[in-house]
mmCIF file of C-alpha atoms in Angstrom:
data_model
loop_
_atom_site.group_PDB
_atom_site.id
_atom_site.type_symbol
_atom_site.label_atom_id
_atom_site.label_comp_id
_atom_site.label_asym_id
_atom_site.label_seq_id
_atom_site.Cartn_x
_atom_site.Cartn_y
_atom_site.Cartn_z
ATOM 1 C CA UNK A 1 17.760 -12.029 -19.115
ATOM 2 C CA UNK A 2 16.285 -14.888 -21.019
ATOM 3 C CA UNK A 3 13.150 -16.939 -20.530
ATOM 4 C CA UNK A 4 12.763 -20.838 -20.802
ATOM 5 C CA UNK A 5 11.157 -22.037 -24.074
ATOM 6 C CA UNK A 6 9.731 -25.390 -24.932
ATOM 7 C CA UNK A 7 12.381 -27.287 -26.781
ATOM 8 C CA UNK A 8 10.548 -30.672 -26.411
ATOM 9 C CA UNK A 9 9.272 -31.820 -29.815
ATOM 10 C CA UNK A 10 6.203 -33.339 -28.262
ATOM 11 C CA UNK A 11 3.269 -31.110 -27.732
ATOM 12 C CA UNK A 12 1.873 -30.425 -24.337
ATOM 13 C CA UNK A 13 -1.809 -30.426 -23.569
ATOM 14 C CA UNK A 14 -2.778 -27.170 -22.095
ATOM 15 C CA UNK A 15 -5.885 -25.905 -20.420
ATOM 16 C CA UNK A 16 -6.828 -22.698 -22.441
ATOM 17 C CA UNK A 17 -7.456 -19.595 -20.581
ATOM 18 C CA UNK A 18 -10.645 -18.542 -22.394
ATOM 19 C CA UNK A 19 -10.325 -14.730 -21.728
ATOM 20 C CA UNK A 20 -6.703 -14.850 -22.954
ATOM 21 C CA UNK A 21 -6.715 -17.101 -26.007
ATOM 22 C CA UNK A 22 -6.743 -15.137 -29.014
ATOM 23 C CA UNK A 23 -7.304 -17.016 -32.236
ATOM 24 C CA UNK A 24 -4.846 -14.828 -34.143
ATOM 25 C CA UNK A 25 -2.431 -14.665 -31.200
ATOM 26 C CA UNK A 26 1.137 -15.267 -32.211
ATOM 27 C CA UNK A 27 2.667 -16.933 -29.120
ATOM 28 C CA UNK A 28 1.489 -19.087 -26.257
ATOM 29 C CA UNK A 29 2.684 -18.631 -22.696
ATOM 30 C CA UNK A 30 2.187 -21.545 -20.320
ATOM 31 C CA UNK A 31 2.132 -21.690 -16.542
ATOM 32 C CA UNK A 32 0.968 -24.509 -14.305
ATOM 33 C CA UNK A 33 -0.617 -26.320 -17.328
ATOM 34 C CA UNK A 34 -2.524 -23.174 -18.303
ATOM 35 C CA UNK A 35 -2.096 -21.671 -21.729
ATOM 36 C CA UNK A 36 -2.402 -18.090 -22.774
ATOM 37 C CA UNK A 37 -2.381 -17.339 -26.529
ATOM 38 C CA UNK A 38 -1.526 -13.787 -26.866
ATOM 39 C CA UNK A 39 0.438 -11.369 -29.068
ATOM 40 C CA UNK A 40 4.287 -11.410 -29.308
ATOM 41 C CA UNK A 41 4.703 -7.757 -30.168
ATOM 42 C CA UNK A 42 2.381 -6.555 -27.415
ATOM 43 C CA UNK A 43 4.649 -8.451 -24.975
ATOM 44 C CA UNK A 44 7.896 -7.055 -26.731
ATOM 45 C CA UNK A 45 6.490 -3.522 -26.718
ATOM 46 C CA UNK A 46 5.887 -3.395 -22.968
ATOM 47 C CA UNK A 47 8.612 -5.692 -21.466
ATOM 48 C CA UNK A 48 12.273 -5.486 -22.112
ATOM 49 C CA UNK A 49 12.667 -9.119 -20.825
ATOM 50 C CA UNK A 50 10.010 -10.431 -23.321
ATOM 51 C CA UNK A 51 11.617 -8.221 -26.061
ATOM 52 C CA UNK A 52 15.067 -9.673 -25.403
ATOM 53 C CA UNK A 53 13.655 -13.213 -25.379
ATOM 54 C CA UNK A 54 11.816 -12.729 -28.653
ATOM 55 C CA UNK A 55 14.740 -11.036 -30.309
ATOM 56 C CA UNK A 56 16.771 -14.285 -29.956
ATOM 57 C CA UNK A 57 14.451 -16.294 -32.190
ATOM 58 C CA UNK A 58 12.585 -15.879 -35.296
ATOM 59 C CA UNK A 59 8.631 -16.225 -35.065
ATOM 60 C CA UNK A 60 9.095 -19.568 -36.738
ATOM 61 C CA UNK A 61 11.270 -20.797 -33.994
ATOM 62 C CA UNK A 62 10.019 -23.354 -31.420
ATOM 63 C CA UNK A 63 6.780 -23.613 -33.207
ATOM 64 C CA UNK A 64 4.618 -26.167 -31.384
ATOM 65 C CA UNK A 65 3.013 -28.678 -33.707
ATOM 66 C CA UNK A 66 -0.209 -28.759 -31.939
ATOM 67 C CA UNK A 67 -0.835 -25.051 -31.615
ATOM 68 C CA UNK A 68 1.026 -23.757 -34.672
ATOM 69 C CA UNK A 69 2.942 -21.173 -32.863
ATOM 70 C CA UNK A 70 5.806 -20.744 -30.407
ATOM 71 C CA UNK A 71 5.229 -22.122 -26.959
ATOM 72 C CA UNK A 72 7.049 -20.770 -23.892
ATOM 73 C CA UNK A 73 6.847 -22.210 -20.385
ATOM 74 C CA UNK A 74 7.081 -19.814 -17.435
ATOM 75 C CA UNK A 75 7.492 -20.576 -13.788
ATOM 76 C CA UNK A 76 5.045 -17.983 -12.461
ATOM 77 C CA UNK A 77 1.724 -19.017 -10.917
ATOM 78 C CA UNK A 78 -0.934 -19.226 -13.671
ATOM 79 C CA UNK A 79 -3.334 -16.819 -11.810
ATOM 80 C CA UNK A 80 -0.641 -14.043 -11.416
ATOM 81 C CA UNK A 81 0.363 -14.390 -15.091
ATOM 82 C CA UNK A 82 -3.350 -14.117 -16.053
ATOM 83 C CA UNK A 83 -3.553 -10.880 -14.153
ATOM 84 C CA UNK A 84 -0.435 -9.511 -15.886
ATOM 85 C CA UNK A 85 -1.630 -10.550 -19.359
ATOM 86 C CA UNK A 86 -5.013 -9.110 -18.901
ATOM 87 C CA UNK A 87 -3.561 -5.776 -17.757
ATOM 88 C CA UNK A 88 -1.136 -5.468 -20.790
ATOM 89 C CA UNK A 89 -3.581 -6.597 -23.347
ATOM 90 C CA UNK A 90 -6.302 -4.376 -22.107
ATOM 91 C CA UNK A 91 -7.026 -1.444 -24.338
ATOM 92 C CA UNK A 92 -6.814 1.111 -21.447
ATOM 93 C CA UNK A 93 -3.548 -0.563 -20.248
ATOM 94 C CA UNK A 94 -2.968 0.919 -16.830
ATOM 95 C CA UNK A 95 -6.485 1.628 -15.788
ATOM 96 C CA UNK A 96 -7.045 -2.015 -14.853
ATOM 97 C CA UNK A 97 -4.345 -1.833 -12.265
ATOM 98 C CA UNK A 98 -5.679 1.487 -10.906
ATOM 99 C CA UNK A 99 -8.934 -0.306 -9.808
ATOM 100 C CA UNK A 100 -7.614 -3.890 -9.304
ATOM 101 C CA UNK A 101 -8.248 -5.499 -5.884
ATOM 102 C CA UNK A 102 -5.179 -5.891 -3.749
ATOM 103 C CA UNK A 103 -4.418 -9.465 -4.601
ATOM 104 C CA UNK A 104 -4.426 -8.728 -8.448
ATOM 105 C CA UNK A 105 -2.491 -5.550 -7.806
ATOM 106 C CA UNK A 106 0.346 -7.217 -5.884
ATOM 107 C CA UNK A 107 0.491 -10.141 -8.428
ATOM 108 C CA UNK A 108 0.847 -7.543 -11.305
ATOM 109 C CA UNK A 109 3.397 -5.454 -9.306
ATOM 110 C CA UNK A 110 5.698 -8.307 -8.798
ATOM 111 C CA UNK A 111 5.630 -9.393 -12.406
ATOM 112 C CA UNK A 112 5.894 -5.858 -13.629
ATOM 113 C CA UNK A 113 9.244 -5.832 -11.613
ATOM 114 C CA UNK A 114 10.265 -9.274 -12.869
ATOM 115 C CA UNK A 115 9.602 -8.751 -16.524
ATOM 116 C CA UNK A 116 10.645 -4.955 -16.465
ATOM 117 C CA UNK A 117 7.446 -3.197 -17.539
ATOM 118 C CA UNK A 118 8.084 0.420 -16.951
ATOM 119 C CA UNK A 119 4.629 1.773 -17.592
ATOM 120 C CA UNK A 120 3.074 -0.717 -15.271
ATOM 121 C CA UNK A 121 5.730 -0.018 -12.597
ATOM 122 C CA UNK A 122 4.893 3.739 -12.937
ATOM 123 C CA UNK A 123 1.183 3.208 -12.515
ATOM 124 C CA UNK A 124 1.635 0.856 -9.449
ATOM 125 C CA UNK A 125 3.971 3.401 -7.830
ATOM 126 C CA UNK A 126 1.350 6.047 -8.493
ATOM 127 C CA UNK A 127 -1.210 4.078 -6.735
ATOM 128 C CA UNK A 128 1.052 3.345 -3.757
ATOM 129 C CA UNK A 129 1.773 7.137 -3.585
ATOM 130 C CA UNK A 130 -1.985 7.769 -3.232
ATOM 131 C CA UNK A 131 -2.456 5.268 -0.638
ATOM 132 C CA UNK A 132 0.497 6.494 1.543
ATOM 133 C CA UNK A 133 0.732 10.266 0.791
ATOM 134 C CA UNK A 134 3.523 12.331 2.445
ATOM 135 C CA UNK A 135 1.275 15.367 3.013
ATOM 136 C CA UNK A 136 -0.594 15.201 6.383
ATOM 137 C CA UNK A 137 -3.845 16.694 5.189
ATOM 138 C CA UNK A 138 -4.142 13.991 2.380
ATOM 139 C CA UNK A 139 -3.301 11.296 5.090
ATOM 140 C CA UNK A 140 -6.109 12.309 7.107
ATOM 141 C CA UNK A 141 -8.613 11.860 4.422
ATOM 142 C CA UNK A 142 -7.272 9.071 2.141
ATOM 143 C CA UNK A 143 -9.476 6.262 1.236
ATOM 144 C CA UNK A 144 -6.712 3.507 1.742
ATOM 145 C CA UNK A 145 -8.043 0.022 1.200
ATOM 146 C CA UNK A 146 -8.502 -2.200 4.325
ATOM 147 C CA UNK A 147 -5.327 -4.436 4.242
ATOM 148 C CA UNK A 148 -4.556 -7.555 6.119
ATOM 149 C CA UNK A 149 -1.426 -7.772 8.281
ATOM 150 C CA UNK A 150 0.224 -9.931 5.536
ATOM 151 C CA UNK A 151 -0.728 -7.217 2.861
ATOM 152 C CA UNK A 152 0.899 -4.496 4.890
ATOM 153 C CA UNK A 153 4.088 -6.605 4.766
ATOM 154 C CA UNK A 154 3.548 -6.836 1.050
ATOM 155 C CA UNK A 155 3.336 -3.247 0.351
ATOM 156 C CA UNK A 156 6.546 -2.574 2.369
ATOM 157 C CA UNK A 157 8.272 -5.245 0.353
ATOM 158 C CA UNK A 158 7.004 -3.864 -2.952
ATOM 159 C CA UNK A 159 8.105 -0.206 -2.045
ATOM 160 C CA UNK A 160 11.572 -1.476 -1.595
ATOM 161 C CA UNK A 161 11.611 -3.637 -4.744
ATOM 162 C CA UNK A 162 10.178 -0.463 -6.666
ATOM 163 C CA UNK A 163 12.967 1.520 -5.213
ATOM 164 C CA UNK A 164 10.598 3.633 -3.445
ATOM 165 C CA UNK A 165 11.979 3.429 0.188
ATOM 166 C CA UNK A 166 10.533 6.993 0.861
ATOM 167 C CA UNK A 167 7.265 5.268 1.249
ATOM 168 C CA UNK A 168 8.221 2.600 3.866
ATOM 169 C CA UNK A 169 7.987 4.947 7.051
ATOM 170 C CA UNK A 170 4.401 5.822 5.941
ATOM 171 C CA UNK A 171 3.622 2.228 5.338
ATOM 172 C CA UNK A 172 4.798 1.421 8.772
ATOM 173 C CA UNK A 173 2.813 4.312 10.151
ATOM 174 C CA UNK A 174 -0.448 2.796 8.683
ATOM 175 C CA UNK A 175 0.481 -0.467 10.231
ATOM 176 C CA UNK A 176 0.862 1.219 13.680
ATOM 177 C CA UNK A 177 -2.526 2.710 13.337
ATOM 178 C CA UNK A 178 -3.729 -0.923 13.360
ATOM 179 C CA UNK A 179 -2.469 -1.767 16.832
ATOM 180 C CA UNK A 180 0.120 -4.217 18.317
ATOM 181 C CA UNK A 181 -1.957 -7.270 17.545
ATOM 182 C CA UNK A 182 -2.123 -6.630 13.890
ATOM 183 C CA UNK A 183 1.543 -5.564 13.785
ATOM 184 C CA UNK A 184 2.536 -8.962 15.149
ATOM 185 C CA UNK A 185 0.261 -10.752 12.735
ATOM 186 C CA UNK A 186 2.088 -9.123 9.834
ATOM 187 C CA UNK A 187 5.107 -11.387 10.586
ATOM 188 C CA UNK A 188 7.551 -8.559 9.570
ATOM 189 C CA UNK A 189 11.147 -9.295 9.200
ATOM 190 C CA UNK A 190 12.928 -9.021 12.677
ATOM 191 C CA UNK A 191 14.655 -5.697 11.822
ATOM 192 C CA UNK A 192 11.305 -4.226 10.319
ATOM 193 C CA UNK A 193 9.289 -5.520 13.462
ATOM 194 C CA UNK A 194 11.637 -3.814 15.864
ATOM 195 C CA UNK A 195 11.506 -0.441 13.874
ATOM 196 C CA UNK A 196 7.722 -0.674 13.848
ATOM 197 C CA UNK A 197 7.357 -1.354 17.577
ATOM 198 C CA UNK A 198 9.801 1.303 18.545
ATOM 199 C CA UNK A 199 8.063 3.760 16.177
ATOM 200 C CA UNK A 200 4.654 2.961 17.701
ATOM 201 C CA UNK A 201 6.073 3.635 21.273
ATOM 202 C CA UNK A 202 7.536 6.952 20.188
ATOM 203 C CA UNK A 203 4.436 8.103 18.499
ATOM 204 C CA UNK A 204 2.118 7.139 21.334
ATOM 205 C CA UNK A 205 4.333 9.141 23.640
ATOM 206 C CA UNK A 206 4.214 12.095 21.395
ATOM 207 C CA UNK A 207 0.522 11.544 21.021
ATOM 208 C CA UNK A 208 -0.044 11.984 24.806
ATOM 209 C CA UNK A 209 2.569 14.627 25.527
ATOM 210 C CA UNK A 210 2.291 16.785 22.535
ATOM 211 C CA UNK A 211 -0.640 16.506 20.200
ATOM 212 C CA UNK A 212 -3.261 16.011 23.064
ATOM 213 C CA UNK A 213 -1.640 18.316 25.428
ATOM 214 C CA UNK A 214 -4.686 20.439 25.076
ATOM 215 C CA UNK A 215 -6.541 17.891 27.206
ATOM 216 C CA UNK A 216 -4.440 18.828 30.150
ATOM 217 C CA UNK A 217 -4.048 22.641 30.056
ATOM 218 C CA UNK A 218 -6.713 25.018 28.739
ATOM 219 C CA UNK A 219 -6.222 28.433 27.314
ATOM 220 C CA UNK A 220 -5.839 31.478 29.564
ATOM 221 C CA UNK A 221 -8.909 33.241 28.197
ATOM 222 C CA UNK A 222 -11.338 30.377 29.018
ATOM 223 C CA UNK A 223 -14.441 31.874 30.757
ATOM 224 C CA UNK A 224 -15.662 28.598 32.291
ATOM 225 C CA UNK A 225 -12.455 27.128 33.748
ATOM 226 C CA UNK A 226 -14.045 24.633 36.159
ATOM 227 C CA UNK A 227 -16.598 23.202 33.730
ATOM 228 C CA UNK A 228 -13.876 22.970 30.898
ATOM 229 C CA UNK A 229 -11.483 21.423 33.265
ATOM 230 C CA UNK A 230 -14.021 18.644 33.974
ATOM 231 C CA UNK A 231 -14.825 18.138 30.358
ATOM 232 C CA UNK A 232 -11.104 17.780 29.393
ATOM 233 C CA UNK A 233 -10.635 15.358 32.266
ATOM 234 C CA UNK A 234 -13.470 13.290 30.942
ATOM 235 C CA UNK A 235 -12.208 13.469 27.320
ATOM 236 C CA UNK A 236 -8.636 12.327 28.517
ATOM 237 C CA UNK A 237 -10.039 9.401 30.515
ATOM 238 C CA UNK A 238 -12.032 8.245 27.389
ATOM 239 C CA UNK A 239 -8.895 8.595 25.317
ATOM 240 C CA UNK A 240 -6.684 6.641 27.695
ATOM 241 C CA UNK A 241 -9.203 3.855 27.970
ATOM 242 C CA UNK A 242 -9.574 3.587 24.231
ATOM 243 C CA UNK A 243 -5.730 3.583 23.749
ATOM 244 C CA UNK A 244 -5.230 0.934 26.466
ATOM 245 C CA UNK A 245 -7.896 -1.288 24.914
ATOM 246 C CA UNK A 246 -6.544 -1.640 21.422
ATOM 247 C CA UNK A 247 -3.140 0.161 21.504
ATOM 248 C CA UNK A 248 -4.047 1.778 18.107
ATOM 249 C CA UNK A 249 -2.337 4.868 17.129
ATOM 250 C CA UNK A 250 -4.701 7.903 16.655
ATOM 251 C CA UNK A 251 -2.107 10.732 16.033
ATOM 252 C CA UNK A 252 -3.133 11.633 12.500
ATOM 253 C CA UNK A 253 -6.868 11.042 12.578
ATOM 254 C CA UNK A 254 -9.025 13.888 11.435
ATOM 255 C CA UNK A 255 -8.901 17.076 13.764
ATOM 256 C CA UNK A 256 -11.384 16.885 16.736
ATOM 257 C CA UNK A 257 -14.860 17.872 15.596
ATOM 258 C CA UNK A 258 -15.886 21.202 17.017
ATOM 259 C CA UNK A 259 -19.532 19.952 17.706
ATOM 260 C CA UNK A 260 -17.974 17.006 19.634
ATOM 261 C CA UNK A 261 -15.926 19.427 21.821
ATOM 262 C CA UNK A 262 -19.056 21.545 22.493
ATOM 263 C CA UNK A 263 -21.145 18.412 23.432
ATOM 264 C CA UNK A 264 -18.291 17.438 25.912
ATOM 265 C CA UNK A 265 -18.746 20.556 27.566
ATOM 266 C CA UNK A 266 -15.871 22.710 26.250
ATOM 267 C CA UNK A 267 -16.537 26.447 25.781
ATOM 268 C CA UNK A 268 -15.928 28.257 22.420
ATOM 269 C CA UNK A 269 -12.507 29.427 23.480
ATOM 270 C CA UNK A 270 -11.285 26.007 24.617
ATOM 271 C CA UNK A 271 -12.959 24.300 21.371
ATOM 272 C CA UNK A 272 -10.994 26.638 19.236
ATOM 273 C CA UNK A 273 -7.700 26.238 21.305
ATOM 274 C CA UNK A 274 -8.114 22.347 21.077
ATOM 275 C CA UNK A 275 -8.630 22.349 17.184
ATOM 276 C CA UNK A 276 -5.695 24.746 16.519
ATOM 277 C CA UNK A 277 -3.300 22.927 19.087
ATOM 278 C CA UNK A 278 -4.134 19.583 17.527
ATOM 279 C CA UNK A 279 -3.494 20.651 14.020
ATOM 280 C CA UNK A 280 -0.273 22.513 14.771
ATOM 281 C CA UNK A 281 1.296 19.742 16.958
ATOM 282 C CA UNK A 282 0.143 17.053 14.482
ATOM 283 C CA UNK A 283 1.835 18.832 11.654
ATOM 284 C CA UNK A 284 5.118 19.147 13.732
ATOM 285 C CA UNK A 285 5.105 15.401 14.559
ATOM 286 C CA UNK A 286 4.240 14.400 10.939
ATOM 287 C CA UNK A 287 7.487 15.978 9.760
ATOM 288 C CA UNK A 288 9.437 13.622 11.994
ATOM 289 C CA UNK A 289 7.820 10.406 10.641
ATOM 290 C CA UNK A 290 10.802 9.403 8.423
ATOM 291 C CA UNK A 291 13.076 9.636 11.471
ATOM 292 C CA UNK A 292 10.722 7.789 13.851
ATOM 293 C CA UNK A 293 10.747 4.831 11.520
ATOM 294 C CA UNK A 294 14.476 4.928 10.592
ATOM 295 C CA UNK A 295 16.717 1.974 11.586
ATOM 296 C CA UNK A 296 18.941 4.291 13.603
ATOM 297 C CA UNK A 297 16.403 4.692 16.578
ATOM 298 C CA UNK A 298 16.502 8.496 15.771
ATOM 299 C CA UNK A 299 13.849 10.542 17.411
#
């Protein structure tokens, strides 16, 4: 895969990117009128696409008379290219992508795919793995960045382009936790939208009938049956009102807090029963997530 080079004998006036204009740089990449004077060998070391392009010409080829080094024009957005070049010229290399805000993260991810930069792709996949863990205990406590609906769509696309389709069901699950309005705002592809909405409906049913079954049937050993029954009714009403108001999925939120159960009026026996039942049934449903968000409609 080759890259376009500047074959015009006349020089092009570029705006210099000050944080990526090394005086001893050996090549200039240009995008949208912005110039980046960087190092040929660093590009070739990390990217097979750049390596192939540079291997086709000697360092003296395509030397621009104004700048005294080869000039290569790229079709990428200048800001996205800046993010990529900052990342691969950084001494710590991948650490920048580990802490980058989402806009920069996504831009670098797409260019790492386009220019075949394996080390960057690996760091990007690792960060997505941390955001969308496949272990329920990690999911409940993950500090995932707040994403806009469009950013949810972006991570789904990235997972597929990075050949990590195993992450897609968990990305769809995260979107379901945002509610129907946010799902629609994501402007998913029609097939994906159908999968997500079906998955949300399935999980909401499982949420009511399985995970929160303890709200409707107390343990046999409860010593304050009438009081606990009343407390469960109040908790069930509150949950239904909350679900009806925003349609968000609460299936894999942290386990109910024991203090909250006591404050609601449940006895010690019913509180322990609620916590254990919630944990056990959530785990059973968690194992079905890939099937829930499959395109076959599997349960």
